[in-house]
PDB file of C-alpha atoms in Angstrom:
ATOM      1  CA  MET K   1      -8.670 -24.979  17.473  1.00  0.00           C
ATOM      2  CA  SER K   2      -8.945 -21.680  19.313  1.00  0.00           C
ATOM      3  CA  THR K   3      -7.411 -20.153  22.396  1.00  0.00           C
ATOM      4  CA  VAL K   4      -9.968 -18.239  24.447  1.00  0.00           C
ATOM      5  CA  ASN K   5      -8.413 -15.734  26.838  1.00  0.00           C
ATOM      6  CA  LEU K   6     -10.788 -14.785  29.638  1.00  0.00           C
ATOM      7  CA  ARG K   7     -10.146 -11.720  31.787  1.00  0.00           C
ATOM      8  CA  TRP K   8     -12.305 -10.217  34.480  1.00  0.00           C
ATOM      9  CA  VAL K   9     -12.303  -7.817  37.400  1.00  0.00           C
ATOM     10  CA  ALA K  10     -11.848  -9.523  40.749  1.00  0.00           C
ATOM     11  CA  ALA K  11     -14.564  -9.363  43.375  1.00  0.00           C
ATOM     12  CA  SER K  12     -14.230  -6.313  45.614  1.00  0.00           C
ATOM     13  CA  ASP K  13     -14.111  -8.561  48.694  1.00  0.00           C
ATOM     14  CA  ALA K  14     -11.751 -11.155  47.232  1.00  0.00           C
ATOM     15  CA  ASP K  15      -9.047 -12.551  49.484  1.00  0.00           C
ATOM     16  CA  VAL K  16      -6.628 -15.477  49.633  1.00  0.00           C
ATOM     17  CA  ASP K  17      -9.501 -17.910  50.251  1.00  0.00           C
ATOM     18  CA  THR K  18     -11.540 -16.804  47.244  1.00  0.00           C
ATOM     19  CA  ASP K  19     -12.002 -19.186  44.321  1.00  0.00           C
ATOM     20  CA  TYR K  20     -13.509 -18.643  40.885  1.00  0.00           C
ATOM     21  CA  ARG K  21     -15.583 -21.384  39.317  1.00  0.00           C
ATOM     22  CA  ILE K  22     -15.613 -21.014  35.550  1.00  0.00           C
ATOM     23  CA  GLU K  23     -18.572 -22.466  33.684  1.00  0.00           C
ATOM     24  CA  TYR K  24     -19.368 -22.459  29.971  1.00  0.00           C
ATOM     25  CA  ASN K  25     -22.295 -23.402  27.747  1.00  0.00           C
ATOM     26  CA  ASN K  26     -20.402 -25.753  25.481  1.00  0.00           C
ATOM     27  CA  ALA K  27     -23.114 -28.398  25.050  1.00  0.00           C
ATOM     28  CA  ALA K  28     -25.995 -26.018  24.326  1.00  0.00           C
ATOM     29  CA  ALA K  29     -26.913 -22.363  24.760  1.00  0.00           C
ATOM     30  CA  ASP K  30     -28.870 -23.065  27.949  1.00  0.00           C
ATOM     31  CA  GLU K  31     -26.666 -25.788  29.472  1.00  0.00           C
ATOM     32  CA  TRP K  32     -23.809 -24.836  31.779  1.00  0.00           C
ATOM     33  CA  ASP K  33     -20.901 -27.104  32.662  1.00  0.00           C
ATOM     34  CA  VAL K  34     -18.016 -26.503  35.060  1.00  0.00           C
ATOM     35  CA  LEU K  35     -14.795 -25.979  33.142  1.00  0.00           C
ATOM     36  CA  VAL K  36     -12.410 -25.358  36.043  1.00  0.00           C
ATOM     37  CA  THR K  37     -12.224 -23.929  39.550  1.00  0.00           C
ATOM     38  CA  GLN K  38      -9.141 -21.864  40.304  1.00  0.00           C
ATOM     39  CA  ASN K  39      -7.729 -19.852  43.191  1.00  0.00           C
ATOM     40  CA  SER K  40      -7.916 -16.080  43.213  1.00  0.00           C
ATOM     41  CA  ALA K  41      -4.830 -14.253  41.956  1.00  0.00           C
ATOM     42  CA  ASN K  42      -2.685 -11.919  44.012  1.00  0.00           C
ATOM     43  CA  ARG K  43      -2.729  -8.528  42.311  1.00  0.00           C
ATOM     44  CA  GLY K  44       0.950  -8.070  43.183  1.00  0.00           C
ATOM     45  CA  ASP K  45       0.956  -6.537  46.642  1.00  0.00           C
ATOM     46  CA  GLY K  46      -0.605  -9.306  48.697  1.00  0.00           C
ATOM     47  CA  SER K  47      -4.187  -8.170  48.076  1.00  0.00           C
ATOM     48  CA  TYR K  48      -6.775  -9.835  45.854  1.00  0.00           C
ATOM     49  CA  SER K  49      -9.326  -7.092  45.152  1.00  0.00           C
ATOM     50  CA  PRO K  50      -8.911  -5.003  41.970  1.00  0.00           C
ATOM     51  CA  TYR K  51      -6.888  -1.827  41.659  1.00  0.00           C
ATOM     52  CA  ALA K  52      -9.248   1.015  40.787  1.00  0.00           C
ATOM     53  CA  THR K  53      -9.226   4.601  39.560  1.00  0.00           C
ATOM     54  CA  THR K  54     -11.410   6.706  37.230  1.00  0.00           C
ATOM     55  CA  LEU K  55     -11.238   8.323  33.805  1.00  0.00           C
ATOM     56  CA  SER K  56      -9.982  11.884  34.013  1.00  0.00           C
ATOM     57  CA  GLY K  57     -12.208  13.001  31.123  1.00  0.00           C
ATOM     58  CA  ASP K  58     -14.640  11.861  28.454  1.00  0.00           C
ATOM     59  CA  ILE K  59     -13.416   9.494  25.739  1.00  0.00           C
ATOM     60  CA  ALA K  60     -14.999   8.689  22.382  1.00  0.00           C
ATOM     61  CA  ALA K  61     -15.562   5.164  21.132  1.00  0.00           C
ATOM     62  CA  ASP K  62     -12.650   5.463  18.696  1.00  0.00           C
ATOM     63  CA  ALA K  63     -10.182   7.133  21.072  1.00  0.00           C
ATOM     64  CA  THR K  64      -6.897   5.311  21.559  1.00  0.00           C
ATOM     65  CA  THR K  65      -5.463   7.743  24.118  1.00  0.00           C
ATOM     66  CA  ILE K  66      -6.820   7.313  27.633  1.00  0.00           C
ATOM     67  CA  VAL K  67      -6.041   9.511  30.624  1.00  0.00           C
ATOM     68  CA  LEU K  68      -6.673   8.146  34.102  1.00  0.00           C
ATOM     69  CA  ALA K  69      -7.146  10.113  37.297  1.00  0.00           C
ATOM     70  CA  SER K  70      -4.162   8.177  38.648  1.00  0.00           C
ATOM     71  CA  GLY K  71      -1.638   6.037  36.841  1.00  0.00           C
ATOM     72  CA  THR K  72      -0.414   4.428  40.042  1.00  0.00           C
ATOM     73  CA  ASN K  73      -0.743   0.640  39.815  1.00  0.00           C
ATOM     74  CA  PHE K  74      -1.657   0.770  36.108  1.00  0.00           C
ATOM     75  CA  ALA K  75       1.075  -0.119  33.611  1.00  0.00           C
ATOM     76  CA  GLU K  76       1.459  -0.502  29.877  1.00  0.00           C
ATOM     77  CA  GLY K  77       0.092  -3.900  28.909  1.00  0.00           C
ATOM     78  CA  ASP K  78      -2.456  -4.034  31.712  1.00  0.00           C
ATOM     79  CA  TYR K  79      -6.036  -4.994  30.934  1.00  0.00           C
ATOM     80  CA  VAL K  80      -8.640  -2.720  32.471  1.00  0.00           C
ATOM     81  CA  SER K  81     -12.409  -2.616  32.557  1.00  0.00           C
ATOM     82  CA  ILE K  82     -13.951   0.787  31.914  1.00  0.00           C
ATOM     83  CA  GLY K  83     -17.404   1.263  33.362  1.00  0.00           C
ATOM     84  CA  ARG K  84     -17.649  -2.498  33.913  1.00  0.00           C
ATOM     85  CA  ASN K  85     -18.593  -2.938  30.246  1.00  0.00           C
ATOM     86  CA  GLU K  86     -15.526  -2.478  28.023  1.00  0.00           C
ATOM     87  CA  MET K  87     -12.194  -4.266  28.295  1.00  0.00           C
ATOM     88  CA  VAL K  88      -9.169  -2.243  27.181  1.00  0.00           C
ATOM     89  CA  LEU K  89      -5.478  -3.060  26.780  1.00  0.00           C
ATOM     90  CA  LEU K  90      -3.472  -0.068  27.973  1.00  0.00           C
ATOM     91  CA  GLY K  91      -0.787   1.277  25.646  1.00  0.00           C
ATOM     92  CA  ALA K  92       2.408   3.244  26.251  1.00  0.00           C
ATOM     93  CA  LYS K  93       2.369   5.065  29.584  1.00  0.00           C
ATOM     94  CA  ALA K  94       3.429   8.612  30.460  1.00  0.00           C
ATOM     95  CA  THR K  95       2.397   9.371  34.071  1.00  0.00           C
ATOM     96  CA  ALA K  96      -1.375   8.744  33.799  1.00  0.00           C
ATOM     97  CA  THR K  97      -1.735   9.027  30.012  1.00  0.00           C
ATOM     98  CA  TYR K  98      -1.820   5.879  27.882  1.00  0.00           C
ATOM     99  CA  THR K  99      -1.441   6.026  24.106  1.00  0.00           C
ATOM    100  CA  GLY K 100      -2.050   3.348  21.514  1.00  0.00           C
ATOM    101  CA  CYS K 101      -4.651   1.589  23.652  1.00  0.00           C
ATOM    102  CA  THR K 102      -6.573  -1.343  22.185  1.00  0.00           C
ATOM    103  CA  ARG K 103     -10.303  -0.901  22.683  1.00  0.00           C
ATOM    104  CA  GLY K 104     -13.059  -3.501  22.890  1.00  0.00           C
ATOM    105  CA  ILE K 105     -10.992  -6.518  23.930  1.00  0.00           C
ATOM    106  CA  GLY K 106     -12.626  -9.939  24.024  1.00  0.00           C
ATOM    107  CA  GLY K 107     -16.361  -9.900  23.504  1.00  0.00           C
ATOM    108  CA  SER K 108     -16.719  -6.251  24.543  1.00  0.00           C
ATOM    109  CA  LEU K 109     -17.255  -3.319  22.178  1.00  0.00           C
ATOM    110  CA  PRO K 110     -15.587   0.110  22.140  1.00  0.00           C
ATOM    111  CA  VAL K 111     -18.079   2.697  23.385  1.00  0.00           C
ATOM    112  CA  ALA K 112     -17.940   6.305  24.579  1.00  0.00           C
ATOM    113  CA  HIS K 113     -17.366   6.867  28.306  1.00  0.00           C
ATOM    114  CA  LEU K 114     -17.847   9.903  30.527  1.00  0.00           C
ATOM    115  CA  GLY K 115     -15.114  11.289  32.717  1.00  0.00           C
ATOM    116  CA  GLY K 116     -15.246   9.973  36.258  1.00  0.00           C
ATOM    117  CA  VAL K 117     -16.397   6.490  35.304  1.00  0.00           C
ATOM    118  CA  ALA K 118     -14.731   3.634  37.167  1.00  0.00           C
ATOM    119  CA  VAL K 119     -11.616   1.990  35.727  1.00  0.00           C
ATOM    120  CA  GLU K 120     -10.558  -1.308  37.311  1.00  0.00           C
ATOM    121  CA  LYS K 121      -7.610  -3.551  36.564  1.00  0.00           C
ATOM    122  CA  ALA K 122      -8.680  -6.982  35.356  1.00  0.00           C
ATOM    123  CA  HIS K 123      -5.941  -9.069  36.939  1.00  0.00           C
ATOM    124  CA  GLU K 124      -7.964 -12.289  37.055  1.00  0.00           C
ATOM    125  CA  SER K 125      -7.646 -14.487  33.975  1.00  0.00           C
ATOM    126  CA  TYR K 126      -8.011 -17.962  32.560  1.00  0.00           C
ATOM    127  CA  THR K 127      -6.799 -19.344  29.237  1.00  0.00           C
ATOM    128  CA  HIS K 128      -8.981 -21.976  27.604  1.00  0.00           C
ATOM    129  CA  SER K 129      -6.440 -23.574  25.291  1.00  0.00           C
ATOM    130  CA  ALA K 130      -6.986 -25.804  22.258  1.00  0.00           C
ATOM    131  CA  TYR K 131     -10.725 -25.249  22.321  1.00  0.00           C
ATOM    132  CA  THR K 132     -12.830 -26.280  19.345  1.00  0.00           C
ATOM    133  CA  PHE K 133     -16.136 -24.502  18.881  1.00  0.00           C
ATOM    134  CA  PRO K 134     -18.944 -27.050  18.435  1.00  0.00           C
ATOM    135  CA  ALA K 135     -20.135 -27.397  14.839  1.00  0.00           C
ATOM    136  CA  GLY K 136     -22.589 -24.655  13.955  1.00  0.00           C
ATOM    137  CA  ARG K 137     -21.823 -22.610  17.090  1.00  0.00           C
ATOM    138  CA  TYR K 138     -20.276 -19.155  16.793  1.00  0.00           C
ATOM    139  CA  VAL K 139     -20.749 -17.941  20.363  1.00  0.00           C
ATOM    140  CA  ILE K 140     -19.737 -19.546  23.645  1.00  0.00           C
ATOM    141  CA  ARG K 141     -20.542 -17.854  26.933  1.00  0.00           C
ATOM    142  CA  TYR K 142     -18.447 -18.244  30.065  1.00  0.00           C
ATOM    143  CA  ARG K 143     -19.272 -17.360  33.656  1.00  0.00           C
ATOM    144  CA  ALA K 144     -16.706 -16.649  36.356  1.00  0.00           C
ATOM    145  CA  ILE K 145     -18.425 -17.163  39.708  1.00  0.00           C
ATOM    146  CA  ARG K 146     -16.829 -16.007  42.952  1.00  0.00           C
ATOM    147  CA  VAL K 147     -16.862 -18.782  45.552  1.00  0.00           C
ATOM    148  CA  GLN K 148     -16.142 -17.959  49.188  1.00  0.00           C
ATOM    149  CA  GLY K 149     -16.756 -21.069  51.269  1.00  0.00           C
ATOM    150  CA  THR K 150     -20.479 -21.745  50.891  1.00  0.00           C
ATOM    151  CA  ASP K 151     -21.173 -18.249  49.557  1.00  0.00           C
ATOM    152  CA  GLN K 152     -21.340 -17.595  45.816  1.00  0.00           C
ATOM    153  CA  GLY K 153     -21.312 -14.228  44.095  1.00  0.00           C
ATOM    154  CA  VAL K 154     -23.127 -13.125  40.961  1.00  0.00           C
ATOM    155  CA  ALA K 155     -21.353 -14.448  37.885  1.00  0.00           C
ATOM    156  CA  VAL K 156     -19.265 -12.301  35.578  1.00  0.00           C
ATOM    157  CA  GLU K 157     -20.401 -13.352  32.099  1.00  0.00           C
ATOM    158  CA  LEU K 158     -17.828 -13.315  29.309  1.00  0.00           C
ATOM    159  CA  THR K 159     -18.487 -13.944  25.633  1.00  0.00           C
ATOM    160  CA  ALA K 160     -16.227 -15.631  23.093  1.00  0.00           C
ATOM    161  CA  VAL K 161     -17.294 -14.964  19.504  1.00  0.00           C
ATOM    162  CA  ASN K 162     -15.907 -16.888  16.537  1.00  0.00           C
ATOM    163  CA  PRO K 163     -17.650 -15.435  13.451  1.00  0.00           C
ATOM    164  CA  PRO K 164     -17.686 -17.534  10.282  1.00  0.00           C
ATOM    165  CA  VAL K 165     -14.963 -16.683   7.792  1.00  0.00           C
ATOM    166  CA  PRO K 166     -16.273 -15.213   4.508  1.00  0.00           C
ATOM    167  CA  HIS K 167     -15.930 -17.454   1.483  1.00  0.00           C
ATOM    168  CA  ALA K 168     -14.163 -14.696  -0.493  1.00  0.00           C
ATOM    169  CA  SER K 169     -11.732 -11.912   0.409  1.00  0.00           C
ATOM    170  CA  HIS K 170     -14.018  -9.125  -0.836  1.00  0.00           C
ATOM    171  CA  LEU K 171     -16.633  -9.977   1.808  1.00  0.00           C
ATOM    172  CA  CYS K 172     -16.913  -9.072   5.483  1.00  0.00           C
ATOM    173  CA  CYS K 173     -18.938 -10.994   8.054  1.00  0.00           C
ATOM    174  CA  VAL K 174     -21.225  -8.440   9.720  1.00  0.00           C
ATOM    175  CA  TYR K 175     -22.700 -10.070  12.820  1.00  0.00           C
ATOM    176  CA  GLY K 176     -24.649  -9.441  15.990  1.00  0.00           C
ATOM    177  CA  LEU K 177     -26.207 -11.067  19.036  1.00  0.00           C
ATOM    178  CA  LEU K 178     -29.754 -10.719  20.324  1.00  0.00           C
ATOM    179  CA  GLU K 179     -31.040 -11.190  23.861  1.00  0.00           C
ATOM    180  CA  ASP K 180     -34.367 -10.485  25.546  1.00  0.00           C
ATOM    181  CA  ALA K 181     -35.011  -8.017  28.364  1.00  0.00           C
ATOM    182  CA  ASN K 182     -34.060 -10.701  30.889  1.00  0.00           C
ATOM    183  CA  GLY K 183     -30.657 -11.310  29.323  1.00  0.00           C
ATOM    184  CA  ASN K 184     -31.504 -14.585  27.594  1.00  0.00           C
ATOM    185  CA  PRO K 185     -30.430 -15.337  23.991  1.00  0.00           C
ATOM    186  CA  VAL K 186     -33.321 -15.110  21.530  1.00  0.00           C
ATOM    187  CA  SER K 187     -33.508 -17.580  18.648  1.00  0.00           C
ATOM    188  CA  GLY K 188     -35.587 -17.612  15.477  1.00  0.00           C
ATOM    189  CA  VAL K 189     -35.738 -13.829  15.003  1.00  0.00           C
ATOM    190  CA  GLN K 190     -35.349 -12.519  11.463  1.00  0.00           C
ATOM    191  CA  VAL K 191     -32.571 -10.094  10.542  1.00  0.00           C
ATOM    192  CA  ARG K 192     -33.040  -8.575   7.084  1.00  0.00           C
ATOM    193  CA  LEU K 193     -30.376  -6.908   4.938  1.00  0.00           C
ATOM    194  CA  ASP K 194     -31.582  -4.263   2.459  1.00  0.00           C
ATOM    195  CA  LEU K 195     -29.716  -2.352  -0.252  1.00  0.00           C
ATOM    196  CA  ASN K 196     -31.634   0.740  -1.314  1.00  0.00           C
ATOM    197  CA  GLU K 197     -30.294   1.148  -4.872  1.00  0.00           C
ATOM    198  CA  ASN K 198     -29.655  -1.256  -7.729  1.00  0.00           C
ATOM    199  CA  ASP K 199     -26.583   0.379  -9.296  1.00  0.00           C
ATOM    200  CA  ASN K 200     -24.064  -1.369  -7.052  1.00  0.00           C
ATOM    201  CA  PHE K 201     -21.440  -3.774  -8.323  1.00  0.00           C
ATOM    202  CA  GLY K 202     -18.109  -5.352  -7.481  1.00  0.00           C
ATOM    203  CA  PRO K 203     -15.358  -3.720  -9.552  1.00  0.00           C
ATOM    204  CA  ASP K 204     -13.089  -6.705  -8.908  1.00  0.00           C
ATOM    205  CA  SER K 205     -15.408  -9.132 -10.689  1.00  0.00           C
ATOM    206  CA  GLY K 206     -18.066  -7.109 -12.481  1.00  0.00           C
ATOM    207  CA  ASP K 207     -20.818  -8.749 -10.430  1.00  0.00           C
ATOM    208  CA  VAL K 208     -23.912  -6.592 -10.069  1.00  0.00           C
ATOM    209  CA  ILE K 209     -25.329  -6.755  -6.539  1.00  0.00           C
ATOM    210  CA  TYR K 210     -28.910  -7.981  -6.692  1.00  0.00           C
ATOM    211  CA  GLY K 211     -30.862  -5.521  -4.555  1.00  0.00           C
ATOM    212  CA  VAL K 212     -33.440  -7.945  -3.165  1.00  0.00           C
ATOM    213  CA  PRO K 213     -33.509  -8.171   0.665  1.00  0.00           C
ATOM    214  CA  VAL K 214     -31.703 -11.120   2.252  1.00  0.00           C
ATOM    215  CA  THR K 215     -33.058 -12.520   5.522  1.00  0.00           C
ATOM    216  CA  VAL K 216     -31.377 -14.731   8.116  1.00  0.00           C
ATOM    217  CA  THR K 217     -32.554 -15.823  11.570  1.00  0.00           C
ATOM    218  CA  THR K 218     -30.852 -15.814  14.949  1.00  0.00           C
ATOM    219  CA  ASP K 219     -29.587 -19.174  16.224  1.00  0.00           C
ATOM    220  CA  ASP K 220     -29.976 -20.639  19.722  1.00  0.00           C
ATOM    221  CA  ASP K 221     -27.195 -18.346  20.986  1.00  0.00           C
ATOM    222  CA  GLY K 222     -28.950 -15.270  19.582  1.00  0.00           C
ATOM    223  CA  PHE K 223     -26.210 -14.985  16.942  1.00  0.00           C
ATOM    224  CA  TRP K 224     -26.779 -13.905  13.341  1.00  0.00           C
ATOM    225  CA  TYR K 225     -24.590 -12.797  10.444  1.00  0.00           C
ATOM    226  CA  HIS K 226     -24.579 -11.519   6.873  1.00  0.00           C
ATOM    227  CA  PHE K 227     -21.693 -11.602   4.405  1.00  0.00           C
ATOM    228  CA  ILE K 228     -21.460  -8.109   2.868  1.00  0.00           C
ATOM    229  CA  ARG K 229     -19.071  -6.637   0.323  1.00  0.00           C
ATOM    230  CA  ARG K 230     -16.372  -4.534   1.905  1.00  0.00           C
ATOM    231  CA  ASP K 231     -16.525  -0.854   0.965  1.00  0.00           C
ATOM    232  CA  ILE K 232     -13.186  -1.179  -0.802  1.00  0.00           C
ATOM    233  CA  SER K 233     -14.735  -3.845  -3.059  1.00  0.00           C
ATOM    234  CA  ARG K 234     -18.026  -2.135  -3.924  1.00  0.00           C
ATOM    235  CA  SER K 235     -18.957   0.633  -6.354  1.00  0.00           C
ATOM    236  CA  GLY K 236     -22.299   2.427  -6.304  1.00  0.00           C
ATOM    237  CA  ALA K 237     -24.302   4.807  -4.151  1.00  0.00           C
ATOM    238  CA  GLY K 238     -26.475   2.245  -2.399  1.00  0.00           C
ATOM    239  CA  VAL K 239     -26.760   2.117   1.382  1.00  0.00           C
ATOM    240  CA  TYR K 240     -27.051  -1.111   3.334  1.00  0.00           C
ATOM    241  CA  THR K 241     -29.658  -1.253   6.099  1.00  0.00           C
ATOM    242  CA  LEU K 242     -30.197  -3.968   8.664  1.00  0.00           C
ATOM    243  CA  LEU K 243     -33.664  -4.552  10.065  1.00  0.00           C
ATOM    244  CA  ILE K 244     -33.673  -6.683  13.185  1.00  0.00           C
ATOM    245  CA  ALA K 245     -37.028  -8.330  13.987  1.00  0.00           C
ATOM    246  CA  PRO K 246     -38.894  -6.617  11.110  1.00  0.00           C
ATOM    247  CA  GLY K 247     -42.583  -6.042  11.772  1.00  0.00           C
ATOM    248  CA  SER K 248     -42.350  -6.794  15.495  1.00  0.00           C
ATOM    249  CA  GLU K 249     -42.547  -4.589  18.584  1.00  0.00           C
ATOM    250  CA  GLY K 250     -38.786  -4.981  18.933  1.00  0.00           C
ATOM    251  CA  GLU K 251     -37.993  -3.898  15.359  1.00  0.00           C
ATOM    252  CA  LEU K 252     -34.597  -2.197  15.122  1.00  0.00           C
ATOM    253  CA  PRO K 253     -33.354  -0.538  11.923  1.00  0.00           C
ATOM    254  CA  TRP K 254     -29.613   0.020  11.564  1.00  0.00           C
ATOM    255  CA  THR K 255     -27.905   1.884   8.729  1.00  0.00           C
ATOM    256  CA  ILE K 256     -24.493   0.469   7.902  1.00  0.00           C
ATOM    257  CA  GLY K 257     -22.162   3.406   7.436  1.00  0.00           C
ATOM    258  CA  THR K 258     -18.931   1.507   6.848  1.00  0.00           C
ATOM    259  CA  VAL K 259     -18.062  -2.069   5.940  1.00  0.00           C
ATOM    260  CA  PRO K 260     -14.373  -2.329   6.886  1.00  0.00           C
ATOM    261  CA  ASP K 261     -11.617  -4.137   5.033  1.00  0.00           C
ATOM    262  CA  SER K 262     -11.606  -6.985   7.550  1.00  0.00           C
ATOM    263  CA  ASP K 263     -12.962 -10.500   7.877  1.00  0.00           C
ATOM    264  CA  SER K 264     -15.579  -9.602  10.477  1.00  0.00           C
ATOM    265  CA  VAL K 265     -17.145  -6.737  12.414  1.00  0.00           C
ATOM    266  CA  HIS K 266     -19.963  -6.361  14.927  1.00  0.00           C
ATOM    267  CA  PHE K 267     -22.798  -4.450  13.291  1.00  0.00           C
ATOM    268  CA  LEU K 268     -22.718  -1.806  16.041  1.00  0.00           C
ATOM    269  CA  GLU K 269     -19.218  -0.886  14.855  1.00  0.00           C
ATOM    270  CA  THR K 270     -20.331  -0.189  11.285  1.00  0.00           C
TER     271      THR K 270
END
């Protein structure tokens, strides 16, 4: 069983009468069921809208020190959304500088941000405890919908990813998700893994890596994965390349620069 921790930025017009209806696509990728409806949370001073500030300067995708324009109302251990696309756990605080921050929380990815971009505290949350992913499903999407009487806001969509565990410790699950231009998961699309040289092997076992392309297809959630040898467990000069939707108008090549010593990684972080 898994515990899925959902966090999101409150609606800018949230008040004591605001509710959030949380839905999820547990039964199927395109079927949404109500999980719970909960009251809005007081941010700590009697208000319900999010605290907000901006980044004081540019930050790289791998930066763990973040400087805000103002540290007022932002403490160590707070979760913040940067640019409305990356969730970050703030680290140790000194005035408006936070060190040891954890980037790419939840289903988000660490990306570069420009100075001046909005930073908002994500004080709304819900914990989905003792949840079991349906067999064969690796992605569950949640939607937090603001409800104000008869008025409903646009949903905040949150993604919970549970990549398959590699069958051996020398492998890493490299995965991704695919959606169309309208934001819908795309199934049945090929994702090919190439290795450009044949002199690669696993020094731990002596296995030579057969350099023939391996192809998988995206599932109904748009999810795909390949098990790839971690860099620490591979010898040879070969380079791995992913080709998403080979031969189509949407073909995307991606060179894998690093396969980390971890169980899983999103391909955009390689």
